[in-house]
Coordinates of C-alpha atoms and ligand atoms in Angstrom, one line a residue:
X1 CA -16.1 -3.3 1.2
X2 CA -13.7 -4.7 -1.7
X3 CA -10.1 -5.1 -1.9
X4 CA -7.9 -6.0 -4.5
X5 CA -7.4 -9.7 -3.6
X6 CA -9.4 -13.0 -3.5
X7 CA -9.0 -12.9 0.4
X8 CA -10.8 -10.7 3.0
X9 CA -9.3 -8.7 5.8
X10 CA -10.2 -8.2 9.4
X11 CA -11.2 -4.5 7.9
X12 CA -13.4 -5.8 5.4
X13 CA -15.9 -8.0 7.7
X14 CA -19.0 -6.6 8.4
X15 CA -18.3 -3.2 6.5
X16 CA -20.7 -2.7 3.7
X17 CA -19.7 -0.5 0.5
X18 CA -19.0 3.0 1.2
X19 CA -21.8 4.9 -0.7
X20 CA -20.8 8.0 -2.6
X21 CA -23.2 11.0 -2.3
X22 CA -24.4 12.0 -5.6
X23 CA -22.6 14.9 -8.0
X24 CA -22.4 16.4 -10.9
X25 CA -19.8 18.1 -12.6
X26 CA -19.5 19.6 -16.6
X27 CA -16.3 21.9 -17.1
X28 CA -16.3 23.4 -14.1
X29 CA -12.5 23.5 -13.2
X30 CA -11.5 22.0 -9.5
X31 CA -8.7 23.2 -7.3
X32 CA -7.3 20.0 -7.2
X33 CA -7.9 16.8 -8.3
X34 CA -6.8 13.8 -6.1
X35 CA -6.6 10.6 -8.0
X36 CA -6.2 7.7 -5.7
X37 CA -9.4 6.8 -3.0
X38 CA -7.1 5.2 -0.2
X39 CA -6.3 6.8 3.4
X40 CA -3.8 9.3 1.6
X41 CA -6.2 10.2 -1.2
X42 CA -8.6 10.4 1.4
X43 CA -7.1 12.4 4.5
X44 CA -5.3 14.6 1.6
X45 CA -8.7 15.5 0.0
X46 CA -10.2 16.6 3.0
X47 CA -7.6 18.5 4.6
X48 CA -7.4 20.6 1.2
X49 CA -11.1 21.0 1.3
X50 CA -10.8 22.5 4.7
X51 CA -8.2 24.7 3.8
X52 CA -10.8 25.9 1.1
X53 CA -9.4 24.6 -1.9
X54 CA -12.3 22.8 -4.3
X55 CA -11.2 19.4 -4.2
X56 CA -12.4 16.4 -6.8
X57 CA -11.5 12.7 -5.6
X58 CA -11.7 10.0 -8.1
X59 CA -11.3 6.3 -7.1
X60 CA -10.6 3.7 -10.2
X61 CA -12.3 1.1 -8.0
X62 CA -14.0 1.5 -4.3
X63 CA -13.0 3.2 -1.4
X64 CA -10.0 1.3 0.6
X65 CA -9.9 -1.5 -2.5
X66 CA -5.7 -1.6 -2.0
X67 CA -3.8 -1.5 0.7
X68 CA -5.7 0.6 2.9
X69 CA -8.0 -2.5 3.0
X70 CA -5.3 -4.5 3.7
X71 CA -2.8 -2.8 5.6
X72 CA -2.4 -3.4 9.8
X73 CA -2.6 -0.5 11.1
X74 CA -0.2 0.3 13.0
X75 CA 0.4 4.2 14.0
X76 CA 4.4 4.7 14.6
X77 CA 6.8 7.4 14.9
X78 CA 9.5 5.2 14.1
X79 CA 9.8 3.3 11.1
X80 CA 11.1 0.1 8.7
X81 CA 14.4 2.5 8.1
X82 CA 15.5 2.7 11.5
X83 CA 16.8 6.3 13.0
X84 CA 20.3 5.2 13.0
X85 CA 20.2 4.9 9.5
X86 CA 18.5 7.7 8.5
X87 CA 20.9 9.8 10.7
X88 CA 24.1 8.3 8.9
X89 CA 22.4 8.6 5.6
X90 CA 21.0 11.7 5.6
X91 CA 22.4 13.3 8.9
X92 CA 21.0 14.5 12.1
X93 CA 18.8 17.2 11.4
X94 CA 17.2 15.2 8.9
X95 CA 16.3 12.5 11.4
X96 CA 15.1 14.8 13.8
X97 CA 12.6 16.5 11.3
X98 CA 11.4 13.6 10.4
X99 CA 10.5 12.2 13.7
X100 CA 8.7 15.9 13.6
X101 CA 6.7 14.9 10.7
X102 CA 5.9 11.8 11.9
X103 CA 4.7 12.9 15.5
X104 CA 2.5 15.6 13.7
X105 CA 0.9 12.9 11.1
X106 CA 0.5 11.0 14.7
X107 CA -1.4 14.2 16.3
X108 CA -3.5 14.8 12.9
X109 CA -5.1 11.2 13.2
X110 CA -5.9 12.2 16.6
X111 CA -7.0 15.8 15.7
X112 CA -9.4 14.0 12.9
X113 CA -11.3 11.3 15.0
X114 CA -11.8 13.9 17.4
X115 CA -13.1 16.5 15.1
X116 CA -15.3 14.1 13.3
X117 CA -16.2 12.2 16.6
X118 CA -14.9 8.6 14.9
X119 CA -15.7 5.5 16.8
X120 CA -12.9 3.4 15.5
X121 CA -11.2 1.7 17.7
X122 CA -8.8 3.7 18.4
X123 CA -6.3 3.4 21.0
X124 CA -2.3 4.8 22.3
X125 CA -0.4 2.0 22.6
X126 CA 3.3 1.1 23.3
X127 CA 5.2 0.3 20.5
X128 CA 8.3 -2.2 21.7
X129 CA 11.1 -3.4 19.4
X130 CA 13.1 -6.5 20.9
X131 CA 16.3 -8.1 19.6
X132 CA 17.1 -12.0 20.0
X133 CA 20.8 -11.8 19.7
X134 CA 23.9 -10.3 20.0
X135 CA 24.4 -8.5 16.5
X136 CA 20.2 -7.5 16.8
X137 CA 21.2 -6.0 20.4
X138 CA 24.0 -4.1 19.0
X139 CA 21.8 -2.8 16.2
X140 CA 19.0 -1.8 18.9
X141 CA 21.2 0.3 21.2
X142 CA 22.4 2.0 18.0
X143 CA 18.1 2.4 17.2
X144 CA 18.2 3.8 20.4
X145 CA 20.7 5.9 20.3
X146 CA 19.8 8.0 16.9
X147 CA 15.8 8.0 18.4
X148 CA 16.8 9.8 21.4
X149 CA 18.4 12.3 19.5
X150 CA 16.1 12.6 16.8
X151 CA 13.4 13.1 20.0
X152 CA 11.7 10.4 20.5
X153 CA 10.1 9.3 23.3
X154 CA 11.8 6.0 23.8
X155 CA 13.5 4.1 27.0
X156 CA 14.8 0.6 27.5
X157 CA 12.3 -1.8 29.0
X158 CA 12.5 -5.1 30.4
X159 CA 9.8 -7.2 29.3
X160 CA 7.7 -7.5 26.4
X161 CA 4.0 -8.1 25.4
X162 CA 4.5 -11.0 23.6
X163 CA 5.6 -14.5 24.5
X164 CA 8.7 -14.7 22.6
X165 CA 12.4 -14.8 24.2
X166 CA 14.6 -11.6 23.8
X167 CA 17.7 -10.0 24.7
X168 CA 17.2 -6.2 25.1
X169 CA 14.2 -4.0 24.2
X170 CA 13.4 -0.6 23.8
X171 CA 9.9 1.6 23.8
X172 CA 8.6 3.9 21.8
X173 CA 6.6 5.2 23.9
X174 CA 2.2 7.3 22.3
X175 CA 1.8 5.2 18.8
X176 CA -1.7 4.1 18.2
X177 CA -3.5 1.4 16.4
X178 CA -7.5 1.8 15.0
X179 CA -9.5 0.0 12.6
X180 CA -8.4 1.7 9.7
X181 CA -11.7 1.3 7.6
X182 CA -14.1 3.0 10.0
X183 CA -11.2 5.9 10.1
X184 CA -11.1 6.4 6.8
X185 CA -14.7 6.1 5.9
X186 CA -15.6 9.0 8.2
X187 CA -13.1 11.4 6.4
X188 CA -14.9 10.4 3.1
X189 CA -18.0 11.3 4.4
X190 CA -16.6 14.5 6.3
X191 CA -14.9 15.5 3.1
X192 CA -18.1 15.0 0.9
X193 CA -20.0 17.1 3.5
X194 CA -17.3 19.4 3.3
X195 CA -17.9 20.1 -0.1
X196 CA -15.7 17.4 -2.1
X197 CA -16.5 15.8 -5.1
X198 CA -16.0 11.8 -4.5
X199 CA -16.2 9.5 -7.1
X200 CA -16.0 5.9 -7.4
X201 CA -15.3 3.8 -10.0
X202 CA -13.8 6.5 -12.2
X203 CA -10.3 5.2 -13.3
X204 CA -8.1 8.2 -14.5
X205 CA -6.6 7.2 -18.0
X206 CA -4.9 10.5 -19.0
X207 CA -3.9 13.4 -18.1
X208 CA -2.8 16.5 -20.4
X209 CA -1.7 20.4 -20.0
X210 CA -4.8 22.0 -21.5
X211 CA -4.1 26.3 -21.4
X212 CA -3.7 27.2 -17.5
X213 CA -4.8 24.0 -15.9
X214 CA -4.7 20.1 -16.6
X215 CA -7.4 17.9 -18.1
X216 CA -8.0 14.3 -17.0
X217 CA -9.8 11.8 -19.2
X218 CA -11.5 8.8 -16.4
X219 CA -14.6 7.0 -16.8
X220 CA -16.6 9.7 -15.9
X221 CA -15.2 12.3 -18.1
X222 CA -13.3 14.9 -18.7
X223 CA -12.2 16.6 -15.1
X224 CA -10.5 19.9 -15.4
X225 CA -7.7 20.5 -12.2
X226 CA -5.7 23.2 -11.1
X227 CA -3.5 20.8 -9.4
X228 CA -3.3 16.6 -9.5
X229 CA -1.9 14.5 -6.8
X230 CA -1.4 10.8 -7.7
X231 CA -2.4 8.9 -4.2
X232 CA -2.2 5.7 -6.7
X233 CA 0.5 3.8 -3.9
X234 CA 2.7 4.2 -6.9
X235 CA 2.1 7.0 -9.7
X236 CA 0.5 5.6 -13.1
X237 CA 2.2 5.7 -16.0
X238 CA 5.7 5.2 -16.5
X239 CA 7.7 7.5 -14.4
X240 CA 11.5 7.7 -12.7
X241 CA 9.8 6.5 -9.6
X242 CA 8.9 3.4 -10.3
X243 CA 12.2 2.5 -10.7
X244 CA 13.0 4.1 -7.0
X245 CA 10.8 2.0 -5.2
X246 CA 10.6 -2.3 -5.4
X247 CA 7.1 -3.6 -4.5
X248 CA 7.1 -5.9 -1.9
X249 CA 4.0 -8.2 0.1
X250 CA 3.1 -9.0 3.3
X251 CA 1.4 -11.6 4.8
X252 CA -1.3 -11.3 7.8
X253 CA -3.3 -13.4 10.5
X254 CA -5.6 -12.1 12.7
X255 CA -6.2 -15.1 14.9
X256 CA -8.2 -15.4 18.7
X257 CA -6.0 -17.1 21.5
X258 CA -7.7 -20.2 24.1
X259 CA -5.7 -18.8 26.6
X260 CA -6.4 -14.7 26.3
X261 CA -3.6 -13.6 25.8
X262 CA -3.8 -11.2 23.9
X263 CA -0.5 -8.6 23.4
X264 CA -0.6 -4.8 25.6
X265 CA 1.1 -3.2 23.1
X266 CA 2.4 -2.8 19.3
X267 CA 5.6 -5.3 19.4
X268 CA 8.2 -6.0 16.3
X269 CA 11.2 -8.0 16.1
X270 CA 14.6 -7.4 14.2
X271 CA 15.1 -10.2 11.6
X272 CA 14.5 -9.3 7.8
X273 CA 11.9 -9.6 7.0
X274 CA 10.3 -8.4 10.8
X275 CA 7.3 -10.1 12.6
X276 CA 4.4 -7.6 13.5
X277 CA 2.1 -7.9 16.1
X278 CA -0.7 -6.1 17.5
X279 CA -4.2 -6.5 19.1
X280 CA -7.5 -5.2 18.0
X281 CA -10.8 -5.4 19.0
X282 CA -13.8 -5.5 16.4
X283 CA -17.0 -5.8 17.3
X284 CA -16.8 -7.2 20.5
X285 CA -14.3 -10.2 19.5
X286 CA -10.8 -9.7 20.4
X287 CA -7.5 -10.6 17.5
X288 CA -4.2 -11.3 17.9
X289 CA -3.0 -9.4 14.4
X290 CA 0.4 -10.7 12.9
X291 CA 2.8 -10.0 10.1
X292 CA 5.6 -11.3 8.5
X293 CA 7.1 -13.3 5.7
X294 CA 7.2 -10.3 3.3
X295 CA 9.1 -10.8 -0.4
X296 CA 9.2 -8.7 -3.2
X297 CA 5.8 -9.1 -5.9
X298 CA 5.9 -12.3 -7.6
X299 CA 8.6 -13.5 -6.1
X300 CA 7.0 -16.2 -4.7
X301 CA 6.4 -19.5 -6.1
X302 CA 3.7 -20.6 -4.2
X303 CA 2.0 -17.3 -1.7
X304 CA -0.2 -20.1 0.2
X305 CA 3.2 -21.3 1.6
X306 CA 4.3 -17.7 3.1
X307 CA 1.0 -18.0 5.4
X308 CA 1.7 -21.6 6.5
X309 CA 5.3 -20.1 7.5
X310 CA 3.3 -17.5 9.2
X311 CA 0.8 -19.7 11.1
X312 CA 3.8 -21.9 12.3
X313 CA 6.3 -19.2 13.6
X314 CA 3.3 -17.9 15.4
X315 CA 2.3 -21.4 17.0
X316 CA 5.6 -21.9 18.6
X317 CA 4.6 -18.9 20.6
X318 CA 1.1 -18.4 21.0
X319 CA -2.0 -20.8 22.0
X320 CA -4.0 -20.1 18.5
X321 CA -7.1 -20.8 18.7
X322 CA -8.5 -20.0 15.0
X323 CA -7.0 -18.4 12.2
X324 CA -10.0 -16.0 12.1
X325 CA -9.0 -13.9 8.8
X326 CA -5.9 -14.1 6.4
X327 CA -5.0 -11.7 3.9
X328 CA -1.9 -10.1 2.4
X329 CA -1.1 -6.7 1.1
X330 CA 1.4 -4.6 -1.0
X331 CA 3.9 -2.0 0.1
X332 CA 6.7 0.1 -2.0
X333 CA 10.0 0.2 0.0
X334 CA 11.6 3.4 -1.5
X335 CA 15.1 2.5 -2.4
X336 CA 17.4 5.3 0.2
X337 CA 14.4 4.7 2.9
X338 CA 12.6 7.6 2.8
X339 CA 9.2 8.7 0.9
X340 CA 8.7 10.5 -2.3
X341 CA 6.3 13.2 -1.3
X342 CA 6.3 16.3 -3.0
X343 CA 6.2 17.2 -7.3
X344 CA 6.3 14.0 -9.5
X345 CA 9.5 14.2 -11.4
X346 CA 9.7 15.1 -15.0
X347 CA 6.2 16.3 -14.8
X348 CA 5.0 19.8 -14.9
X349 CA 4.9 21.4 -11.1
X350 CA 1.1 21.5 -10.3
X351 CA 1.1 17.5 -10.6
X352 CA 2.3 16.2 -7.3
X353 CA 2.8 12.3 -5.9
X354 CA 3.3 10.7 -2.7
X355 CA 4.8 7.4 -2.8
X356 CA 7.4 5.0 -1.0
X357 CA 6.0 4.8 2.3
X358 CA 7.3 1.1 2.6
X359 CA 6.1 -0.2 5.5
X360 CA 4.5 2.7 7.2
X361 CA 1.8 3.8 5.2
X362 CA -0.4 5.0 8.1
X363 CA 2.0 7.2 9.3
X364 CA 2.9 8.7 6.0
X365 CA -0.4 9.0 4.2
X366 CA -1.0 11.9 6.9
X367 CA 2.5 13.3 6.7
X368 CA 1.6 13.4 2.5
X369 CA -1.9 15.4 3.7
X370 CA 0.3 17.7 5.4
X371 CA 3.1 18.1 3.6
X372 CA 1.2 18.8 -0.3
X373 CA -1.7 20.9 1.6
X374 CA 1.2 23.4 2.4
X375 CA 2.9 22.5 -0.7
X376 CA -0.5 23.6 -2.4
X377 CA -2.1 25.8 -0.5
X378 CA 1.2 28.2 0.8
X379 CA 3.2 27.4 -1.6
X380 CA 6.0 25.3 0.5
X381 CA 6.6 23.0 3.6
X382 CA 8.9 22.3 5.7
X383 CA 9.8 19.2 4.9
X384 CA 9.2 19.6 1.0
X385 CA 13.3 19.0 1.0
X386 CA 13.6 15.7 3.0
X387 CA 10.8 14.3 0.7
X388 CA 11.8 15.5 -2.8
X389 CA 10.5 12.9 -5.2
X390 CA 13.5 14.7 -7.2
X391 CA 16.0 14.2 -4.7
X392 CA 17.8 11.4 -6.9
X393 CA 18.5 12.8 -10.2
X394 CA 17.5 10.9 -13.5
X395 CA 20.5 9.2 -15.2
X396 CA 20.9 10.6 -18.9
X397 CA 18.5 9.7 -21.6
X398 CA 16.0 8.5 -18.8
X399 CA 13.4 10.9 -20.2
X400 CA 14.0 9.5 -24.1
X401 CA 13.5 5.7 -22.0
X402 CA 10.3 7.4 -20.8
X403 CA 8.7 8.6 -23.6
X404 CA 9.8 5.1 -25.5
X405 CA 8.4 2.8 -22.7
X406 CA 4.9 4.5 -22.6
X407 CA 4.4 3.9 -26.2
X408 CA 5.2 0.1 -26.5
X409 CA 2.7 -2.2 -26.8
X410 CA 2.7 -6.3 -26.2
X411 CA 1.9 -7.5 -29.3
X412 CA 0.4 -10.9 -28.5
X413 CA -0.5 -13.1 -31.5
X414 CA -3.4 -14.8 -29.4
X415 CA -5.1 -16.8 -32.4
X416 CA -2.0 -19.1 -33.5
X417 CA -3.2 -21.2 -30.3
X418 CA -5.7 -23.2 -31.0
X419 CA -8.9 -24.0 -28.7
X420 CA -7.2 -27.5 -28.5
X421 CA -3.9 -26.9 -28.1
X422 CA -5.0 -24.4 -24.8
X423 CA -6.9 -27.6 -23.2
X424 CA -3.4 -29.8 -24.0
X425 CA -1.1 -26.8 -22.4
X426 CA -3.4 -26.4 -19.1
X427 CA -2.7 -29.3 -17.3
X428 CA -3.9 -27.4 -14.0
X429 CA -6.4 -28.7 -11.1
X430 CA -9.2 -26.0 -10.1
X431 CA -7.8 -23.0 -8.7
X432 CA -4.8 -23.5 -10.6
X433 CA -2.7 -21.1 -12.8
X434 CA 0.4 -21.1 -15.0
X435 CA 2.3 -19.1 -17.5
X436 CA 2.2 -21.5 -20.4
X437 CA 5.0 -20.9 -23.6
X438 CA 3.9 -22.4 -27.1
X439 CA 6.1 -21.5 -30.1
X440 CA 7.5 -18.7 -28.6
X441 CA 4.5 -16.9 -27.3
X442 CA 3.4 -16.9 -23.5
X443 CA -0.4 -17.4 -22.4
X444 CA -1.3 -17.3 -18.8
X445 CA -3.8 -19.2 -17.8
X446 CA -5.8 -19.6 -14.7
X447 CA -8.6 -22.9 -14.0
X448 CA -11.5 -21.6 -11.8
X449 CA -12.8 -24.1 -9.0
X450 CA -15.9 -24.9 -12.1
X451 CA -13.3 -25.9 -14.6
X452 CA -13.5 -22.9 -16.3
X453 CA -10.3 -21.5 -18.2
X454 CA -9.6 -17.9 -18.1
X455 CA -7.0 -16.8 -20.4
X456 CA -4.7 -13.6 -20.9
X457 CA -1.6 -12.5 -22.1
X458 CA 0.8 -12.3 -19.3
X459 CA 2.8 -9.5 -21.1
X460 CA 2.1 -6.7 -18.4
X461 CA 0.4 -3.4 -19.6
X462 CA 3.2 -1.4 -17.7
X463 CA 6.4 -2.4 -19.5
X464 CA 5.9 -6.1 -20.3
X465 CA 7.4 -7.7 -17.7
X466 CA 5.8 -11.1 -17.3
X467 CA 3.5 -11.1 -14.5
X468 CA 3.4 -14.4 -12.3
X469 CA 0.1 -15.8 -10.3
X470 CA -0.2 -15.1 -6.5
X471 CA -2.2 -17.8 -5.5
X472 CA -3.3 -16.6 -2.3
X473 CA -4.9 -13.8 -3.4
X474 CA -5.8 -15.0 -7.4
X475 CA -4.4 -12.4 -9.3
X476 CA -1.9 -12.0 -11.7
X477 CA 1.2 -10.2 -10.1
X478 CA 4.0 -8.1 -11.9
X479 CA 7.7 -8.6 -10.4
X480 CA 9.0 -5.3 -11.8
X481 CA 6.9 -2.4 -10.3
X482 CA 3.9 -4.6 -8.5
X483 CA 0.9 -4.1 -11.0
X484 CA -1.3 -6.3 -9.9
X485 CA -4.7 -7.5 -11.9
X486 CA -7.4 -9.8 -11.7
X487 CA -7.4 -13.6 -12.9
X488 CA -9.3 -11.8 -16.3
X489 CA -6.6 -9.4 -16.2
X490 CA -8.4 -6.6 -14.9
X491 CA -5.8 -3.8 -14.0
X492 CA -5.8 -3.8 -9.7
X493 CA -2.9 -1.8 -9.0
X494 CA -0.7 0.6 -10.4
X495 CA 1.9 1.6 -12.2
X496 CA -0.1 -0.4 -15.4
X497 CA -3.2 1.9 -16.5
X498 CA -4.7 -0.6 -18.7
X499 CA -6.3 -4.0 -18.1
X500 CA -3.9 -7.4 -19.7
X501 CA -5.3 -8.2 -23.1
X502 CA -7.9 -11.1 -22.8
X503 CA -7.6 -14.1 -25.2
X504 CA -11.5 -14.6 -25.8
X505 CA -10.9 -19.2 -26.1
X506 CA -14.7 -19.2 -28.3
X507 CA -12.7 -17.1 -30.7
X508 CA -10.0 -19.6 -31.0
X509 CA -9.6 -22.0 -34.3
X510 CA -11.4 -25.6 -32.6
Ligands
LIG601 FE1 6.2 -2.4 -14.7 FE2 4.7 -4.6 -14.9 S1 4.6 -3.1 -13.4 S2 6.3 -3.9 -16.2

């Protein structure tokens, strides 16, 4: 299984590539196509299918390849914008129906590995949040407060399952954890069987109005839809929403324990950024996971560093044995808190989005399936309002920024450096990148472990922010909207649809 980083998750080991069954398609026009191969695209496609709609999937890379494959895993009901302050932001009822939504995304993972008979892992667990001082505490009886009356299950309790000191805690009590890549290869495979079209390795790179439907250019050709939904993490393109939601990383260790022991129980803490811990099983061998350290994209000199901050917090606490697997993965933290689920703005209405789901992507990729199968298939939902993608209106001229944005293009005068003049800029060791200036132009460059120089303009395809290097995971990182692409500027994640230009060094003057 692939993922969109140089490191490998606890998922990833021992799972071999998901293999597509084989189709064929010519102008045949599809209910809906879902762009986006990840546990929304995924659990979204198949719960459509079900319904009876003919459903198309397309996937730009593999199955899982970004944060699916690198998320943790953790199923809540609760969520990185507490209760308390989705109550005072958006009022009571609101809270309520979203603790609705999230116990019924809760219920449909459930629903699923039971339907589909899923061995993966799966397990109800606890979920405790603990403060470590006075202003926290204060905070988590307000938490505690706004959960009870948005229904939760939740009571105080007066230990915790991880060695750490703490002043109060509270439990939520039925969220889950499971192995996320058995999960969500089992709905590919029930979807396919189902009927759905899955393909992989078809990147989407337009999309068009053509008479009563939409037409799609991708890799594979044209696909003719009723309906889209973008299941990209963040739509393609440029769009109001990119500037509604920051991209942020996290960092992850699953490490084993000399002593055993191993937390009973999904645990957070209360600083910003929050420590995550959990414990999973695979194959026999048990894993203390752990999060933490998050930042926003390319915010971070040196990404190698957030892990070391990591390993140490965790060895004040716990008797690590190994640091067994280390990865880190992307999120979107929607700027009022909540999720853009519903019609992308400024878009016609059969293309829909689901985006935002900060911290909590397991929970909302299944509200998403829920939520746009009744938006599609009846025609509304219940909680179509609370997740408006249009719920914060465009400032004037926004659309006119648009249309301007989308047709600007670097323009990178590559061939003023010469071969030479490349070698003298890239004073970097193997493994070692930089975003190199020379007469006014920028070059970034990365040195594999063989010497070898790979070399691309760092103007990003998106809106030509500068992207910076994330060392940890070797790719080339955007700080405005979190594209993300390879060390040869292959195009990872979105917003950016197309790859960063590569500067071929054998065409170079000598
Ligand atoms: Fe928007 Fe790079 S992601 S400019």
């Amino acid at each position: 299984m692939q993922r969109d980083g140089a490191l490998t998750s606890l998922w990833q080991h021992k799972m071999p590539e998901y293999i597509s069954q084989a189709h064929t398609f010519n102008d045949e026009v599809f209910d809906v196509l879902i762009v986006g191969g990840g546990i929304t695209g995924i659990t979204t496609a198949l719960q459509l299918q079900k319904e009876g709609k003919k459903c198309i999937l397309a996937e730009a890379h593999t199955i899982g390849f970004g944060t699916s494959g690198g998320t943790t895993a953790h199923l809540n009901t609760f969520m990185d914008n507490s209760y308390a302050q989705i109550e005072k932001d958006f009022g009571e009822d609101n809270a309520q129906l979203l603790q609705t939504a999230a116990r019924e995304a809760l219920e449909l993972v459930k629903k699923n590995i039971k339907e589909y008979n899923i061995d993966c892992e799966y397990g109800e667990q606890p979920g405790y949040l603990y403060s470590q001082d006075e202003k926290q505490t204060k905070e988590l009886d307000d938490i505690y407060d706004a959960s009870k009356k948005a229904g939760c299950e939740i009571r105080y309790e007066d230990k915790i399952p991880v060695p750490i000191e703490f002043v109060k805690a509270v439990v939520y009590e039925k969220q889950a954890q499971f192995h996320p890549a058995k999960y969500f290869y089992a709905l590919a495979k029930a979807f396919e069987d189902a009927g759905g079209v899955l393909l992989q390795h078809c990147r989407i790179t337009g999309v068009h109005e053509k008479g009563d439907h939409l037409e799609a250019e991708s890799f594979k050709g044209k696909i003719h839809a009723r309906q889209l939904i973008y299941a990209t993490h963040i739509p393609p393109g440029v769009n109001l929403l990119h500037f509604r939601c920051a991209p942020y990383r996290s960092y992850v260790l699953a490490v084993t324990l000399k002593d055993g022991n191993y937390p009973d129980g999904l645990a957070y803490d209360m600083y910003d950024p929050y420590h995550y811990y959990r414990t999973q099983e695979v194959d026999g061998e048990k894993y203390l996971v752990a999060g933490g350290e998050d930042h926003k994209t390319a915010h971070e000199e040196n990404t190698e560093e957030c892990f070391r901050r990591l390993e140490a917090y965790l060895m004040k606490y716990f008797k690590i044995d190994k640091v067994a697997f280390k990865w880190s993965s992307q999120f979107f933290a929607p700027t009022d808190g909540l999720p853009y689920i519903g019609h992308l703005p400024l878009n016609p209405d059969n293309i829909f989005v689901a985006t935002g789901f900060g911290g909590n992507g397991m929970t909302y990729s299944h509200v998403t399936a829920l939520v746009l199968t009744d938006m599609i298939v009846k025609g509304e939902s219940r909680y179509e309002k609370l997740f408006d993608p249009n719920r914060i209106k465009p400032v004037a001229g926004f659309e006119n920024f648009i249309k301007e944005s989308a047709d600007v293009v670097a323009k990178f005068i590559g061939d003023r450096f010469t071969k030479v003049k490349i070698h003298e800029l890239a004073e970097l060791a193997p493994g070692e990148a930089k975003v190199v200036k020379y007469e006014g132009d920028s070059i970034a460059l990365y040195k594999d472990e063989n010497g070898g120089l790979h070399a691309v303009n760092p103007s990003c395809t998106h809106i030509n922010c500068i992207v910076g290097w994330n060392s940890a995971e070797q790719t080339w990182d955007c700080p405005c909207h979190g594209s993300r692409f390879s060390m040869d500027g292959e195009v990872f994640t979105a917003p950016a649809r197309k790859n960063l230009e590569k500067i071929n060094l054998e065409k170079l003057v000598e």
